mmCIF file with all atom_site columns, C-alpha atoms in Angstrom:
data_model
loop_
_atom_site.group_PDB
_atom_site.id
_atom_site.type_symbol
_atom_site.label_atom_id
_atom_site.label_alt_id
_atom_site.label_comp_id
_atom_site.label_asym_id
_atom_site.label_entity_id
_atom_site.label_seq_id
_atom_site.pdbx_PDB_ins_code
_atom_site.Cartn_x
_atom_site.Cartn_y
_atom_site.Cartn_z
_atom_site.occupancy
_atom_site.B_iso_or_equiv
_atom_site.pdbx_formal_charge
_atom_site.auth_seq_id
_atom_site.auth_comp_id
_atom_site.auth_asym_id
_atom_site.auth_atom_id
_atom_site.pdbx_PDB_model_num
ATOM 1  C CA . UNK A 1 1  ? 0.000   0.000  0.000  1.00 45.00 ? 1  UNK A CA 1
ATOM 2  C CA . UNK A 1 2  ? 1.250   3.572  -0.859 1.00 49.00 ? 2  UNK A CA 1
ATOM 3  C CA . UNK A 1 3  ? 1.290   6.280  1.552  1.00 52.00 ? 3  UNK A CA 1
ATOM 4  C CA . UNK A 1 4  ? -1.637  7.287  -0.194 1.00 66.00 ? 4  UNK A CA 1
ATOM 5  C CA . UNK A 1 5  ? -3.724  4.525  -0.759 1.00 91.00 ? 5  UNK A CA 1
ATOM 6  C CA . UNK A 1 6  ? -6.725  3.532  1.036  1.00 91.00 ? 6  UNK A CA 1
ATOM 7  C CA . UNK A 1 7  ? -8.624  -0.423 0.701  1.00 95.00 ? 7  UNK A CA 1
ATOM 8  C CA . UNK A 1 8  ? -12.089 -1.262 1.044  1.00 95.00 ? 8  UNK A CA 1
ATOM 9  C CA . UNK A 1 9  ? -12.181 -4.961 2.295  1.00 94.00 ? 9  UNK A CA 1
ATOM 10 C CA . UNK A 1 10 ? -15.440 -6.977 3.726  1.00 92.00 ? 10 UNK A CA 1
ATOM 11 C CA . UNK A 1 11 ? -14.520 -9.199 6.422  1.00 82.00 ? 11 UNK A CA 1
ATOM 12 C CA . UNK A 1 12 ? -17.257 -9.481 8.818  1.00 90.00 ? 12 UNK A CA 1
ATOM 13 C CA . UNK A 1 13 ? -21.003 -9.383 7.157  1.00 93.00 ? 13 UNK A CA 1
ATOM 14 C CA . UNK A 1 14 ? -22.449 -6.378 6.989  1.00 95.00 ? 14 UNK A CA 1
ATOM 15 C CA . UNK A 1 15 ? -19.261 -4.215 7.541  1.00 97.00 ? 15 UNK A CA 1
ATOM 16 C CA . UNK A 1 16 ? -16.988 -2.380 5.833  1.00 97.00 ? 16 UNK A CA 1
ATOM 17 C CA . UNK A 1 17 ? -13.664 -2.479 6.585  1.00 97.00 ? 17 UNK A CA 1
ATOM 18 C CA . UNK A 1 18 ? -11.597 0.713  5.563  1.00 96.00 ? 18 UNK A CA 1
ATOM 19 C CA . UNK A 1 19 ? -7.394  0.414  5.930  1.00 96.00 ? 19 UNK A CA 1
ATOM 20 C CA . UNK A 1 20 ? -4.590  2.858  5.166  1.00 96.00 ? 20 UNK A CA 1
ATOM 21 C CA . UNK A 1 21 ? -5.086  6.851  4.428  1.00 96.00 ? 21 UNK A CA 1
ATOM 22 C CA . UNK A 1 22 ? -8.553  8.512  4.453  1.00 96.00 ? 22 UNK A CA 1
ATOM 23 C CA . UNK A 1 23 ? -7.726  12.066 3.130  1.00 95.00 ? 23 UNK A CA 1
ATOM 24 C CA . UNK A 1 24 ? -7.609  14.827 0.711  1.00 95.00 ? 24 UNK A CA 1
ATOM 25 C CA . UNK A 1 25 ? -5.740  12.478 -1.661 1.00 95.00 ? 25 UNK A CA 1
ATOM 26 C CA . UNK A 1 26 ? -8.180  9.576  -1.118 1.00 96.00 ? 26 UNK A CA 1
ATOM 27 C CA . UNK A 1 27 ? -11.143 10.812 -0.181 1.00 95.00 ? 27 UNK A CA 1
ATOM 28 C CA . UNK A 1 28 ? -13.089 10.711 -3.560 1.00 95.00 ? 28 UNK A CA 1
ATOM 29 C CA . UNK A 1 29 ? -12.044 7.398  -4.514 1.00 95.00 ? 29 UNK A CA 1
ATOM 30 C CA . UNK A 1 30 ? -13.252 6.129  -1.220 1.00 96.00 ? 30 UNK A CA 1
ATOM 31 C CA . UNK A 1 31 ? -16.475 7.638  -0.891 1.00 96.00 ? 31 UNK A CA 1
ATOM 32 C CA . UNK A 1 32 ? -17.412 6.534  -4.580 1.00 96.00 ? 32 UNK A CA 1
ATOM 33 C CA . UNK A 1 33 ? -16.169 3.004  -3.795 1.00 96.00 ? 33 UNK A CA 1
ATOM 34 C CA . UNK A 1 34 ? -18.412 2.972  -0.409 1.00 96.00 ? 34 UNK A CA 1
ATOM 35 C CA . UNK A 1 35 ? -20.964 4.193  -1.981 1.00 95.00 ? 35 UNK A CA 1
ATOM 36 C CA . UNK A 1 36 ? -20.866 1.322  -4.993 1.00 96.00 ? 36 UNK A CA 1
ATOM 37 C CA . UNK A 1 37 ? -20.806 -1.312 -1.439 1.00 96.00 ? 37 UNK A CA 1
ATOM 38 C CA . UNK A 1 38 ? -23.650 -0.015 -0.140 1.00 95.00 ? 38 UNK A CA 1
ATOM 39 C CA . UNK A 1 39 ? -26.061 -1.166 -2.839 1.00 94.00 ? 39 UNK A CA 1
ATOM 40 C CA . UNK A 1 40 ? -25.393 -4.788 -0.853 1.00 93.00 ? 40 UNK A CA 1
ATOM 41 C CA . UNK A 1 41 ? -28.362 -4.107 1.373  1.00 93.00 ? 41 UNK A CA 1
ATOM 42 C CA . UNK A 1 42 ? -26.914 -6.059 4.371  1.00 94.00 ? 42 UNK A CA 1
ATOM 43 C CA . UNK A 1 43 ? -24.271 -3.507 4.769  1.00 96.00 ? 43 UNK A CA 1
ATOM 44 C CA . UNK A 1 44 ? -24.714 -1.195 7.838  1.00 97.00 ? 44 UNK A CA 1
ATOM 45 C CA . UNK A 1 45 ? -20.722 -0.968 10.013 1.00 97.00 ? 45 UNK A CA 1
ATOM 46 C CA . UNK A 1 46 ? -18.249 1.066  8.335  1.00 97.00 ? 46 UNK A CA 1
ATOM 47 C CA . UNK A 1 47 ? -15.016 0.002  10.535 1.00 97.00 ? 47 UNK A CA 1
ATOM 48 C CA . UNK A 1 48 ? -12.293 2.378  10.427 1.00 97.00 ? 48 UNK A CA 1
ATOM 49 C CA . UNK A 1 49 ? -9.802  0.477  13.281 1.00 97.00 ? 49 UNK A CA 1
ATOM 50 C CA . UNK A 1 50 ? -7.384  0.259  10.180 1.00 96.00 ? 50 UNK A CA 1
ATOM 51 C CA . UNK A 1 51 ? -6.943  3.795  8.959  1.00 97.00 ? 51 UNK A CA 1
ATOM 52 C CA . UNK A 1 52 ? -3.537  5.361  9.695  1.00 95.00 ? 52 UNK A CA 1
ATOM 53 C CA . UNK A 1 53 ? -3.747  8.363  8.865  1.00 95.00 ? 53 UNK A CA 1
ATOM 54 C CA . UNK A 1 54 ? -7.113  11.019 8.017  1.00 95.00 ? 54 UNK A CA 1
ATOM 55 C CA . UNK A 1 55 ? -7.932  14.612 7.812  1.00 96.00 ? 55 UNK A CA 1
ATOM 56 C CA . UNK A 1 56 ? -11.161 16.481 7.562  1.00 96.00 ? 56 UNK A CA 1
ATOM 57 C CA . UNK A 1 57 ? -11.542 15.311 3.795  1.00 97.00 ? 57 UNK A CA 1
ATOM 58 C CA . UNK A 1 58 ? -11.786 11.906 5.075  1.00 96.00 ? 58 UNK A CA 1
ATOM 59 C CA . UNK A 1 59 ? -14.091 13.032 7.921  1.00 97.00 ? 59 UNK A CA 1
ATOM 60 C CA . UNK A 1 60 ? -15.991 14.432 5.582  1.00 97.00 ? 60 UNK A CA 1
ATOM 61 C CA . UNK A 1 61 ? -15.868 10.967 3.326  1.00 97.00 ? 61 UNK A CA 1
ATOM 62 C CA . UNK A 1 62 ? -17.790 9.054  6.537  1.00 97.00 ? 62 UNK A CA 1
ATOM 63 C CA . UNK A 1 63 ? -20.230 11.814 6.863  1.00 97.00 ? 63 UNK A CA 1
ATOM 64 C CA . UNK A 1 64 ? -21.367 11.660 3.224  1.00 97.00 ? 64 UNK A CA 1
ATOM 65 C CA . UNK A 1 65 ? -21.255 7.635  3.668  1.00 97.00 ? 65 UNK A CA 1
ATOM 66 C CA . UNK A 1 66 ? -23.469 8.178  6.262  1.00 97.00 ? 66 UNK A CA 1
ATOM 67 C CA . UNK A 1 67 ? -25.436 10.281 4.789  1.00 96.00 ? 67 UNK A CA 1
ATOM 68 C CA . UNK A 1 68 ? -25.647 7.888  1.689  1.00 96.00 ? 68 UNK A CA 1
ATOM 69 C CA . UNK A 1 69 ? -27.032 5.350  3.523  1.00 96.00 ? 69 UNK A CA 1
ATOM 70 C CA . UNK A 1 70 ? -29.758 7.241  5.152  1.00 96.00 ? 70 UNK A CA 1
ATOM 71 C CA . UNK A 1 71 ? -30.866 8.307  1.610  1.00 96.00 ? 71 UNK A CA 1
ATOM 72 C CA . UNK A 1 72 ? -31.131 4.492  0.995  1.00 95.00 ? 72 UNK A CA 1
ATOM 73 C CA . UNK A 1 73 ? -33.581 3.712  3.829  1.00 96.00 ? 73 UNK A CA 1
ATOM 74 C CA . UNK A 1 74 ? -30.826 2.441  6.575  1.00 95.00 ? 74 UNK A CA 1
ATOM 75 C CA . UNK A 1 75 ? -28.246 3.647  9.223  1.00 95.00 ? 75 UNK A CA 1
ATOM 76 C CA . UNK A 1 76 ? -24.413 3.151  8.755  1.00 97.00 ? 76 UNK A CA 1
ATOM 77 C CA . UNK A 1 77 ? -22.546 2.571  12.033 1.00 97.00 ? 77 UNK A CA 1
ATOM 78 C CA . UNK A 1 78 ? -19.128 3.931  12.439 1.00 97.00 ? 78 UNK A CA 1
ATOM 79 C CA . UNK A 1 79 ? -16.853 1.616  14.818 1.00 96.00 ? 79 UNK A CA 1
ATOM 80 C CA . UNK A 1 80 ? -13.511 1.976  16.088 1.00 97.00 ? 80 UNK A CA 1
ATOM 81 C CA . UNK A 1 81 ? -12.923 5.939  14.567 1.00 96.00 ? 81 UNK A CA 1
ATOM 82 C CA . UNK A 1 82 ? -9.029  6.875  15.149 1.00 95.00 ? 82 UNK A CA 1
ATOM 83 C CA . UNK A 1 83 ? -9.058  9.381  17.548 1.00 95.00 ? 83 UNK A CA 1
ATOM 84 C CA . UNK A 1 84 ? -7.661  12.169 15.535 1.00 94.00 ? 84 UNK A CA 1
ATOM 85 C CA . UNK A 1 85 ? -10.715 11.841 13.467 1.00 95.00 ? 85 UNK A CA 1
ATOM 86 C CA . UNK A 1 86 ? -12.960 11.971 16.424 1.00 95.00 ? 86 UNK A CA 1
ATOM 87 C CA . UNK A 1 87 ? -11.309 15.181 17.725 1.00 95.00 ? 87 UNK A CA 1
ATOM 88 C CA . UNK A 1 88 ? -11.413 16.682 14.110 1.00 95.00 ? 88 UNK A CA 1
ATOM 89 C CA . UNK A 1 89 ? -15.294 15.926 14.382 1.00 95.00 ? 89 UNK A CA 1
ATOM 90 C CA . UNK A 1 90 ? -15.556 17.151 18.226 1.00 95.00 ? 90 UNK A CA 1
ATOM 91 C CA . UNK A 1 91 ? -13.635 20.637 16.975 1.00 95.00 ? 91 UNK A CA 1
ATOM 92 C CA . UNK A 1 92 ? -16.489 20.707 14.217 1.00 92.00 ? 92 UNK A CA 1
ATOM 93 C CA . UNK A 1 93 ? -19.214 20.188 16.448 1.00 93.00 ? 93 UNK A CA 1
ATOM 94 C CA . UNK A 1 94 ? -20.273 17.066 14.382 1.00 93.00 ? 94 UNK A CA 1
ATOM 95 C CA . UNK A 1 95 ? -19.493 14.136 16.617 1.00 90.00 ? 95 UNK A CA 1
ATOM 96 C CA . UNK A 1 96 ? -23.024 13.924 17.578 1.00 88.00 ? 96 UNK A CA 1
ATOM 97 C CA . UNK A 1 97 ? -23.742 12.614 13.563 1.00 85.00 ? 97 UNK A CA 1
ATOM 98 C CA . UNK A 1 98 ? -21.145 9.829  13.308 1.00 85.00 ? 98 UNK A CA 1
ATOM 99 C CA . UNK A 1 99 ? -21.805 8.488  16.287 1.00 76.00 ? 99 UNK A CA 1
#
């Protein structure tokens, strides 16, 4: 993996598995590739515990997931968000949407 280069992988059913860099550089390319996953209906965990590195594009990226899958009738869970992520979405007073 490059030091910008993110994966999509399904391990567990129902959840999303995201690895590597969630930002600026990735962002698009994620979101469009989430977005293509969640026309499997039984999706509904988006588990970050293997990003290394994000920024607010990549916050951004889970929020419009998340919004995504409200627009298709069902919630998407976020587990195991780095903690530099959560503070970026604390600082922008939207912690309360991802969960």
């Amino acid at each position: 993996m490059s030091a910008a280069a993110f994966d999509l992988h399904r391990g567990t059913p129902g959840t999303l598995g995201v690895s590597g860099v969630l930002s600026f550089d990735t962002a698009a390319a994620a979101l469009d590739a989430i977005g293509k996953a969640l026309g499997d209906a039984t999706v509904s965990r988006l588990d970050l515990a293997g990003v290394q590195r994000s920024d607010s594009a990549g916050l951004a990226c889970v929020l419009a997931a998340q919004a995504e899958a409200r627009r298709r009738g069902r919630a998407l869970v976020v587990d195991n968000m780095p903690a530099g992520m959560r503070a970026l979405a604390q600082v922008c007073e939207v912690a309360d949407l991802v969960g």
